[in-house]
mmCIF file of C-alpha atoms in Angstrom:
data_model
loop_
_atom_site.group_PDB
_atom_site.id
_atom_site.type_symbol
_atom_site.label_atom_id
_atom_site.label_comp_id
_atom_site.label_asym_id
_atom_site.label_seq_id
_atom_site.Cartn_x
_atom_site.Cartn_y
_atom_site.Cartn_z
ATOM 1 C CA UNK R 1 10.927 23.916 -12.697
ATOM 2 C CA UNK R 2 7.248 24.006 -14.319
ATOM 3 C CA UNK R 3 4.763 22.320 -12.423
ATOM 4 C CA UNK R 4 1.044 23.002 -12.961
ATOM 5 C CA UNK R 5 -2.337 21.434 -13.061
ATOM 6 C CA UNK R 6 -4.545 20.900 -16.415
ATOM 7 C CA UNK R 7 -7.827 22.656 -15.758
ATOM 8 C CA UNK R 8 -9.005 20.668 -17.987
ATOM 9 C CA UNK R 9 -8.175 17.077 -16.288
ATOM 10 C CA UNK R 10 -11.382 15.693 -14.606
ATOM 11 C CA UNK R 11 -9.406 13.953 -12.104
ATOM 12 C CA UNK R 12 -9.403 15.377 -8.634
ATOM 13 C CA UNK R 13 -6.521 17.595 -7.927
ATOM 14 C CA UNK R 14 -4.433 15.115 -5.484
ATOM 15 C CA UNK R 15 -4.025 12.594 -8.663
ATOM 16 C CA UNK R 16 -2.822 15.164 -10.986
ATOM 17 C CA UNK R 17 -0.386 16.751 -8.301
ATOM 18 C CA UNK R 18 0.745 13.148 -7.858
ATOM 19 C CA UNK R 19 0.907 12.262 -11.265
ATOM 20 C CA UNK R 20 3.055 15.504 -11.869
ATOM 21 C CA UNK R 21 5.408 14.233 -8.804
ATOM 22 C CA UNK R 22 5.283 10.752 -10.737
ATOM 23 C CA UNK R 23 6.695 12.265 -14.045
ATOM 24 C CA UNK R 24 8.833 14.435 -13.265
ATOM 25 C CA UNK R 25 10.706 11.900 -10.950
ATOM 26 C CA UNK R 26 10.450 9.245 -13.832
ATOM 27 C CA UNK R 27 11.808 11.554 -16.606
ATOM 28 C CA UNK R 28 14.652 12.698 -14.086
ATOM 29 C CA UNK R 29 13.537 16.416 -13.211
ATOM 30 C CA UNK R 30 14.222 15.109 -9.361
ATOM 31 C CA UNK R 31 17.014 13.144 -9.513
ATOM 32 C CA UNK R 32 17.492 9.937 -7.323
ATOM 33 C CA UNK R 33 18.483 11.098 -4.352
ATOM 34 C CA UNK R 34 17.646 14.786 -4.655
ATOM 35 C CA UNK R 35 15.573 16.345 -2.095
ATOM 36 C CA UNK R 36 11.903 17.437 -3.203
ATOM 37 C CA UNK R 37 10.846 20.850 -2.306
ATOM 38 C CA UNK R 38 8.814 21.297 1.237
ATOM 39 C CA UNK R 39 4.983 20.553 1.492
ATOM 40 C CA UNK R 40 4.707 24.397 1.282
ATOM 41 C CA UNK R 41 7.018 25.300 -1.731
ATOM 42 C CA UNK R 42 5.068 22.344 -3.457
ATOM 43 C CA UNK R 43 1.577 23.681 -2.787
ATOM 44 C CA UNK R 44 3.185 26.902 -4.289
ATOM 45 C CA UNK R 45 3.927 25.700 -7.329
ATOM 46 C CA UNK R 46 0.868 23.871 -7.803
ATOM 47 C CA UNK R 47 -1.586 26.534 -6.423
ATOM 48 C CA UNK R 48 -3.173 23.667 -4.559
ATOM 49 C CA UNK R 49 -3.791 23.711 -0.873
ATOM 50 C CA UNK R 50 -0.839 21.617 1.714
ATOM 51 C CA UNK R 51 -3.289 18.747 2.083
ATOM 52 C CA UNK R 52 -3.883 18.403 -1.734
ATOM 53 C CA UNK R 53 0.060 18.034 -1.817
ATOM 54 C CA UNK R 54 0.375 15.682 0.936
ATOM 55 C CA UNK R 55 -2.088 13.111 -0.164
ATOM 56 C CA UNK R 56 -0.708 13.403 -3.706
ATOM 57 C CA UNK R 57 3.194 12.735 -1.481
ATOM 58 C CA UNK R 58 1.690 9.647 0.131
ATOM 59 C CA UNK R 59 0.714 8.015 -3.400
ATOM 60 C CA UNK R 60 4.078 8.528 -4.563
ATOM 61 C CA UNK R 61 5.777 7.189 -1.298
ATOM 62 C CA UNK R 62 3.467 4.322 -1.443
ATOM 63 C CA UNK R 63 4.702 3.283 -5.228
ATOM 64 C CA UNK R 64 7.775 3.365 -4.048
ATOM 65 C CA UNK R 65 9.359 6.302 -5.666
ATOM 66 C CA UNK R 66 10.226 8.805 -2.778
ATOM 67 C CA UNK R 67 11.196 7.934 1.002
ATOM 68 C CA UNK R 68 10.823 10.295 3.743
ATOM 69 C CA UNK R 69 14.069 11.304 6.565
ATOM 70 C CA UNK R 70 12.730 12.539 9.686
ATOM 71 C CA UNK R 71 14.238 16.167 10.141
ATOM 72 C CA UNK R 72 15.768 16.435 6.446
ATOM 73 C CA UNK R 73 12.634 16.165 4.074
ATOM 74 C CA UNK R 74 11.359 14.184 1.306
ATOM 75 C CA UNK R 75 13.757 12.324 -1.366
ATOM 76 C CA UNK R 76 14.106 10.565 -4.470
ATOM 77 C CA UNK R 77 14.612 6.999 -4.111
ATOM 78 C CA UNK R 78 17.884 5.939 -5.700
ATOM 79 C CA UNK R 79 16.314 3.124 -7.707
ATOM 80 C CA UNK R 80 13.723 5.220 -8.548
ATOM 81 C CA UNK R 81 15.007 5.915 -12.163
ATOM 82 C CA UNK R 82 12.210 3.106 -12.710
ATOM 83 C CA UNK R 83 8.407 2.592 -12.304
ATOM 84 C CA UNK R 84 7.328 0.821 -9.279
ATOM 85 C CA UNK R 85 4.920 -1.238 -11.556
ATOM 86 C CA UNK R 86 2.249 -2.098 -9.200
ATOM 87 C CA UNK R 87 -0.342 0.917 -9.412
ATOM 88 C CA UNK R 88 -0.676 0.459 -13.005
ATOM 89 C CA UNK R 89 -1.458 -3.606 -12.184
ATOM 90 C CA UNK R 90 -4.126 -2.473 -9.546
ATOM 91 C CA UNK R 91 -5.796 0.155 -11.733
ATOM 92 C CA UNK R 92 -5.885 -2.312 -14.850
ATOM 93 C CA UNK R 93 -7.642 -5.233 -12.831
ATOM 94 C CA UNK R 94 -10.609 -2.815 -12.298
ATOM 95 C CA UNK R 95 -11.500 -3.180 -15.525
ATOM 96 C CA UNK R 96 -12.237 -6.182 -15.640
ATOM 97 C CA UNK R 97 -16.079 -7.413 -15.054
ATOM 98 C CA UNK R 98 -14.929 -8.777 -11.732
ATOM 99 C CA UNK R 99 -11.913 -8.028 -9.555
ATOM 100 C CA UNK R 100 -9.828 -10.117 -6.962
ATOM 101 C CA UNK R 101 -7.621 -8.938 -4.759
ATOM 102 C CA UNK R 102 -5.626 -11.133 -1.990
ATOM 103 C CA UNK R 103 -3.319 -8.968 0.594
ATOM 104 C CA UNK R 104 -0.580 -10.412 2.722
ATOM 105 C CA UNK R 105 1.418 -7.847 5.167
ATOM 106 C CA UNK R 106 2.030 -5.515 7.882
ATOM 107 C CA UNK R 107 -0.907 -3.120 7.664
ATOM 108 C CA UNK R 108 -3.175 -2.303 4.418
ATOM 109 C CA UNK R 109 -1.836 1.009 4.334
ATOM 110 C CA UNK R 110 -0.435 0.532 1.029
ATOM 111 C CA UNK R 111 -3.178 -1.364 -0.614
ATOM 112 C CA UNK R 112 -5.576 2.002 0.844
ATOM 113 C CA UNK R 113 -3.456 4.364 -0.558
ATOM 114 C CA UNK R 114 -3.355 1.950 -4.099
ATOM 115 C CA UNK R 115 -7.096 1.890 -4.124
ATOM 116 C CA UNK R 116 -7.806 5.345 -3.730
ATOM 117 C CA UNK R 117 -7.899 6.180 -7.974
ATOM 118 C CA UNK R 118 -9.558 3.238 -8.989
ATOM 119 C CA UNK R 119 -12.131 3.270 -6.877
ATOM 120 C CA UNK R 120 -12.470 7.514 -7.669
ATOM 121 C CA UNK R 121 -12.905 6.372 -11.062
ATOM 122 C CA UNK R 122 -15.939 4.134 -9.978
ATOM 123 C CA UNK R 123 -17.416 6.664 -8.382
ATOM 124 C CA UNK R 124 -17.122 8.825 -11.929
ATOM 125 C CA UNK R 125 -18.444 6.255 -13.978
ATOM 126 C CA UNK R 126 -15.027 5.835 -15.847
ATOM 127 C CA UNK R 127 -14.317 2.340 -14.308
ATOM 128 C CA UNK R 128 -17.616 -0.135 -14.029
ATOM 129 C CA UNK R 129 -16.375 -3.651 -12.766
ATOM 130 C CA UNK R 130 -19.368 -5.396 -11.582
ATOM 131 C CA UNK R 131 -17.743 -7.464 -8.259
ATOM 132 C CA UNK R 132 -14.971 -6.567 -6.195
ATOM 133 C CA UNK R 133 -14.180 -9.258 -3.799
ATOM 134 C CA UNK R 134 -10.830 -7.907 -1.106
ATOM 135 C CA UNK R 135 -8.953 -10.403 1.432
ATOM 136 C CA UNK R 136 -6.587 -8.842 3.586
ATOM 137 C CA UNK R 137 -4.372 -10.918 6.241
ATOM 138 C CA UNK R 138 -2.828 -9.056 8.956
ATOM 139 C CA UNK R 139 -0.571 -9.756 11.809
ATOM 140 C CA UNK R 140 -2.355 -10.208 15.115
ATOM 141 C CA UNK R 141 -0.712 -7.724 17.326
ATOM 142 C CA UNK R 142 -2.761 -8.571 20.076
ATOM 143 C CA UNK R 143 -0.800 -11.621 21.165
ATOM 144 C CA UNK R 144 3.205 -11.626 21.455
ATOM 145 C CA UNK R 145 5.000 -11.901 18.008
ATOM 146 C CA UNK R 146 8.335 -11.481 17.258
ATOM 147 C CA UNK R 147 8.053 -8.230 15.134
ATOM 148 C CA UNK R 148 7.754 -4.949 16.270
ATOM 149 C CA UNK R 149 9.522 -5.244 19.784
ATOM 150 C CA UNK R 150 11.414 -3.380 21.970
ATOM 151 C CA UNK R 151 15.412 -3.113 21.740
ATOM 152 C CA UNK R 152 15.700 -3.746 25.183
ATOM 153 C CA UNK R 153 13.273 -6.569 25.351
ATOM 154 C CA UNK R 154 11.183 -5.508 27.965
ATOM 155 C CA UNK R 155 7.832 -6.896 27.305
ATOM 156 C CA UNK R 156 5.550 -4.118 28.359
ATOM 157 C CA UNK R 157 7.080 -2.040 26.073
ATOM 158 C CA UNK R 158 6.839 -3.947 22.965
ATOM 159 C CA UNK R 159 3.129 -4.594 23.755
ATOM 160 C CA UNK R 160 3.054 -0.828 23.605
ATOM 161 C CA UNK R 161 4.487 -1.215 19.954
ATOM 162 C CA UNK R 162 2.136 -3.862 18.675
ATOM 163 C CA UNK R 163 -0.671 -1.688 20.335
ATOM 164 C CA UNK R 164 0.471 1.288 18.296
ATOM 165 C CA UNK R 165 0.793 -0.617 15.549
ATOM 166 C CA UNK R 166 -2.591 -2.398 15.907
ATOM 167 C CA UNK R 167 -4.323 0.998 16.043
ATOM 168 C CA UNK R 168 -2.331 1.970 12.659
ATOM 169 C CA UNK R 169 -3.477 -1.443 11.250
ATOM 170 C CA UNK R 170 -7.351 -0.849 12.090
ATOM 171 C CA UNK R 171 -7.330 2.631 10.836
ATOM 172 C CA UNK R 172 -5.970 2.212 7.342
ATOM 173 C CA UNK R 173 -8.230 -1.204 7.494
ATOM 174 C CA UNK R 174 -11.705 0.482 8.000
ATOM 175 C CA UNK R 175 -10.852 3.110 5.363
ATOM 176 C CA UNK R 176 -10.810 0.605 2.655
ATOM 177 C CA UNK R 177 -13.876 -1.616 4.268
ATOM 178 C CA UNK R 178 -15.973 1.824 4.389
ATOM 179 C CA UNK R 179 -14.799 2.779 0.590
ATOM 180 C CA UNK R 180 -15.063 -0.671 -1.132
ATOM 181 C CA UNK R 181 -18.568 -1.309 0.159
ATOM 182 C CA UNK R 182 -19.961 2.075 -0.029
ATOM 183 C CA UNK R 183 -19.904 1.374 -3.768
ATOM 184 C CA UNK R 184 -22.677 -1.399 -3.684
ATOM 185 C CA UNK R 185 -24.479 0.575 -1.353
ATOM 186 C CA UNK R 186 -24.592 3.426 -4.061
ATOM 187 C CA UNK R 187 -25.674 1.331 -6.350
ATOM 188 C CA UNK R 188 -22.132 1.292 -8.809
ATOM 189 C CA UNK R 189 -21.057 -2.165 -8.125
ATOM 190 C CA UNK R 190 -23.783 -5.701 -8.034
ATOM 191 C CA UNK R 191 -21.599 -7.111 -5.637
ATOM 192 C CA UNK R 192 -18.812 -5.240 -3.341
ATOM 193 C CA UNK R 193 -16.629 -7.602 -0.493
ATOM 194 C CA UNK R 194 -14.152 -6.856 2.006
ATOM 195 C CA UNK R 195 -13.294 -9.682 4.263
ATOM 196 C CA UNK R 196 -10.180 -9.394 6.810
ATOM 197 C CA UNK R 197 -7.898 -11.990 9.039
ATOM 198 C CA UNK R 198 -5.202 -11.896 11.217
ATOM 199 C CA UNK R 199 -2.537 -14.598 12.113
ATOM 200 C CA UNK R 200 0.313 -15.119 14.945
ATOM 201 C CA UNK R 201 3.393 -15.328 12.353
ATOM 202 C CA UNK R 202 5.625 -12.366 12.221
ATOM 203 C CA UNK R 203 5.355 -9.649 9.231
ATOM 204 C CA UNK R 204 8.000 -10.686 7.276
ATOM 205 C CA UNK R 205 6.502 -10.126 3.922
ATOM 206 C CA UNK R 206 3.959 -9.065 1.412
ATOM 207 C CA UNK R 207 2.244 -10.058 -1.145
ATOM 208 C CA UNK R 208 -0.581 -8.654 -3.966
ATOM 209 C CA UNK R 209 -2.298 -11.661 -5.272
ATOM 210 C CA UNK R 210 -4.385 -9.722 -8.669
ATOM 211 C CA UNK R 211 -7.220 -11.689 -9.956
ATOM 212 C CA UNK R 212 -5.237 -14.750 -9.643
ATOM 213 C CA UNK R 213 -3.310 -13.845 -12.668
ATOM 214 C CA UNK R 214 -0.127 -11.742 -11.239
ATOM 215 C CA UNK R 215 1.963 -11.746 -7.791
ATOM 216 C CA UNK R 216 3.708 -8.753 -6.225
ATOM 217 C CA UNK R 217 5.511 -9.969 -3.692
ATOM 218 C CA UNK R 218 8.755 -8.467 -1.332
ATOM 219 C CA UNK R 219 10.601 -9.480 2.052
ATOM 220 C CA UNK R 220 10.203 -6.526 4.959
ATOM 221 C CA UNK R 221 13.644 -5.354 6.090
ATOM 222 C CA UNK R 222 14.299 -5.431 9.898
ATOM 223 C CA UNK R 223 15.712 -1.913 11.153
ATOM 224 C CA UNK R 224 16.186 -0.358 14.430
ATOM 225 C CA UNK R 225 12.993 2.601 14.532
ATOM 226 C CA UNK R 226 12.338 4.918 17.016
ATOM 227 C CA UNK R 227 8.694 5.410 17.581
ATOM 228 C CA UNK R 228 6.738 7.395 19.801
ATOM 229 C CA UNK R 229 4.644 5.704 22.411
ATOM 230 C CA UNK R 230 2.514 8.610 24.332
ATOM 231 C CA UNK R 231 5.247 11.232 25.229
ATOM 232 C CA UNK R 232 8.038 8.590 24.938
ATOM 233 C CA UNK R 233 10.223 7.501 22.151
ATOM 234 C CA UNK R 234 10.668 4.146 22.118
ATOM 235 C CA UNK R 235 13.549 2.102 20.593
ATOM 236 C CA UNK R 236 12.145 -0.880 18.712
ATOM 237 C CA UNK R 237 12.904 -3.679 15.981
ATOM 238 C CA UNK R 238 10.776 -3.379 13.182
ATOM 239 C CA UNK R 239 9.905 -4.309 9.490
ATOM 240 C CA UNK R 240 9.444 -1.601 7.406
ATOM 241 C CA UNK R 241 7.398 -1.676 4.247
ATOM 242 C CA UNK R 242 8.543 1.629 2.539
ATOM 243 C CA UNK R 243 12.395 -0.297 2.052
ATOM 244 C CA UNK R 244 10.987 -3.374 0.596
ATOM 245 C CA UNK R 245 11.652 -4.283 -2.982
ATOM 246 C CA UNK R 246 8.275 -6.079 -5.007
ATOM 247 C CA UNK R 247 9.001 -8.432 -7.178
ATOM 248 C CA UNK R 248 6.700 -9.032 -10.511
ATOM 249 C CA UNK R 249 5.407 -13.033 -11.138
ATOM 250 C CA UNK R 250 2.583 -13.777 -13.755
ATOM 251 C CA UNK R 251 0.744 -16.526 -14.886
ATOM 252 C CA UNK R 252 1.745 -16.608 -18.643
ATOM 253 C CA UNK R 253 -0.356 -19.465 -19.451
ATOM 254 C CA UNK R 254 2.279 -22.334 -19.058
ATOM 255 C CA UNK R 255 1.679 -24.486 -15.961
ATOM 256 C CA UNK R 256 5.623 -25.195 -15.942
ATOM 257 C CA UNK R 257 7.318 -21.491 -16.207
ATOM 258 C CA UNK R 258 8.595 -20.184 -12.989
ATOM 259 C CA UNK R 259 5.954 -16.961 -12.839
ATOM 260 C CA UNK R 260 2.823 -19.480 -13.720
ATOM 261 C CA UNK R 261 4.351 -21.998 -10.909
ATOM 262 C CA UNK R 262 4.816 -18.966 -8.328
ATOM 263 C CA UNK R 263 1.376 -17.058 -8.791
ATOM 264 C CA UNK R 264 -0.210 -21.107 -8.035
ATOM 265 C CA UNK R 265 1.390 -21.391 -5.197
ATOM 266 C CA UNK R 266 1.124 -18.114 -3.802
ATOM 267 C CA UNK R 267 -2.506 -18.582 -4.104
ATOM 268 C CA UNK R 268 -2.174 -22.115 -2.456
ATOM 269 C CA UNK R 269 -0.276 -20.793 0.588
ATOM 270 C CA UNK R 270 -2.698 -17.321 0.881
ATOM 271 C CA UNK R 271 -5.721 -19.697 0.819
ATOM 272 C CA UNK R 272 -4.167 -22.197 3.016
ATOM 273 C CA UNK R 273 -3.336 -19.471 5.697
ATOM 274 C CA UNK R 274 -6.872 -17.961 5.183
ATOM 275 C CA UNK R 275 -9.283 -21.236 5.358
ATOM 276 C CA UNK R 276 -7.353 -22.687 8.372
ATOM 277 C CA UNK R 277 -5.095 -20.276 11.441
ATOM 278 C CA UNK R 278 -6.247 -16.752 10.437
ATOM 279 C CA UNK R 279 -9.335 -15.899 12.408
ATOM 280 C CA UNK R 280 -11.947 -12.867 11.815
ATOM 281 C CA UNK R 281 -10.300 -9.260 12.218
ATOM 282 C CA UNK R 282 -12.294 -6.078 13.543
ATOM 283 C CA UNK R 283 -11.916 -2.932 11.230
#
């Protein structure tokens, strides 16, 4: 199979290794299901260093078009055979004069990884919105929730879980505080915002609120995951994100269809949650 960067394609190499991955799963080069080759075989192909190929890996995974198996290697989702549809959402919002975002979910490691191309093309000059204004709501893993915890219920050890967690959380969360409002601090953007919350519910869901027009929203799955905690592995219930199917809703214009009716009130209950229970979070 023929995979191989355009010299002449200003974007950095990561995006074009990605967008390869993106087409060639699309128009069914990888089948769904089929096992991608290795990080190495990849960079190989490419001529692009391992870390080029595994940032360009972790924008496919995060549009939902590969899933990882510890021990067997990198696959195809089966309902892959279509696009994810959010990236293309995010990247069309930016340009627009100014740019809402409102995030609901486990961690922001999605929305970090769906920011990184817009925000490149800011930094290019090929994208020039004048305001971007981000909310993010997190779980508060500081206090007891029901999600992650231990399979044996023992209450130290799913504190160790939320702590691991938490420090995931903050991680992916100051990446896309330090990246958003380094662009008014260049000088690219007149006005650049990232505020962040947590709550006590459990991470049962997410939602994309974009520019109050359009709704991504998808339930977690519960599944037993092993995680490692120090030199431990630790059996625990927990959502995960990567198995979670979005669903599209837009505001069409008429106050009485179901997507119009759905992006309203998703906005209603995001605001609600934000203006009255969440409290301030530290990236």
């Amino acid at each position: 199979m023929e995979l191989e960067l355009d010299p002449d394609d200003p974007r950095p190499p990561y995006q074009q290794v990605a967008a390869a991955l993106r087409a060639a799963i699309l128009g069914r080069k990888f089948q769904p299901g089929e096992r991608l080759p290795s990080q190495n075989e990849l960079a190989g192909m490419f001529g692009v260093a391992r870390m080029t190929v595994q940032q360009a890996l972790r924008i496919v995974r995060d549009e939902g078009l590969t899933v990882s198996r510890q021990g067997s290697g990198i696959f195809v989702r089966e309902r892959a055979a279509r696009p994810a549809g959010l990236r293309p959402h995010i990247e069309r919002i930016f340009e627009a004069e100014s740019v809402t975002i409102d995030f609901v979910g486990y961690t922001s490691e999605t929305l970090a990884g769906l920011l990184t191309e817009p925000l490149d093309k800011i930094r290019s000059g090929r994208l020039t919105p004048r305001e971007i204004r981000i909310r993010i709501l997190l779980p508060d893993m500081t206090r007891p929730i029901a999600l992650p915890v231990a399979v044996s219920g023992d209450e130290t050890a799913s504190a160790q879980a939320r702590e691991r967690m938490a420090g995931i959380g903050a991680r992916h969360l100051a990446t896309i505080h330090d990246s958003v409002e380094e662009l008014q601090d260049l000088g690219l953007v007149h006005s650049a915002i990232v505020e962040s919350r947590v709550h006590g519910s459990a991470p049962l869901f997410k939602a994309y609120i974009l520019s109050g027009t359009d709704v991504f929203f998808g339930f977690y799955p519960v599944r037993e995951h092993e995680v490692r905690i120090g030199d431990d592995r630790l059996a625990t219930y927990d959502s995960l994100g990567r198995d979670s199917e979005l669903f599209h809703y837009t505001d069409d214009g008429d106050p009485e269809s179901p997507g119009s009716q759905f992006v309203a009130q998703a906005q209603l209950w995001f605001d609600s949650i934000w203006d009255t229970i969440a409290t301030k979070a530290n990236p």
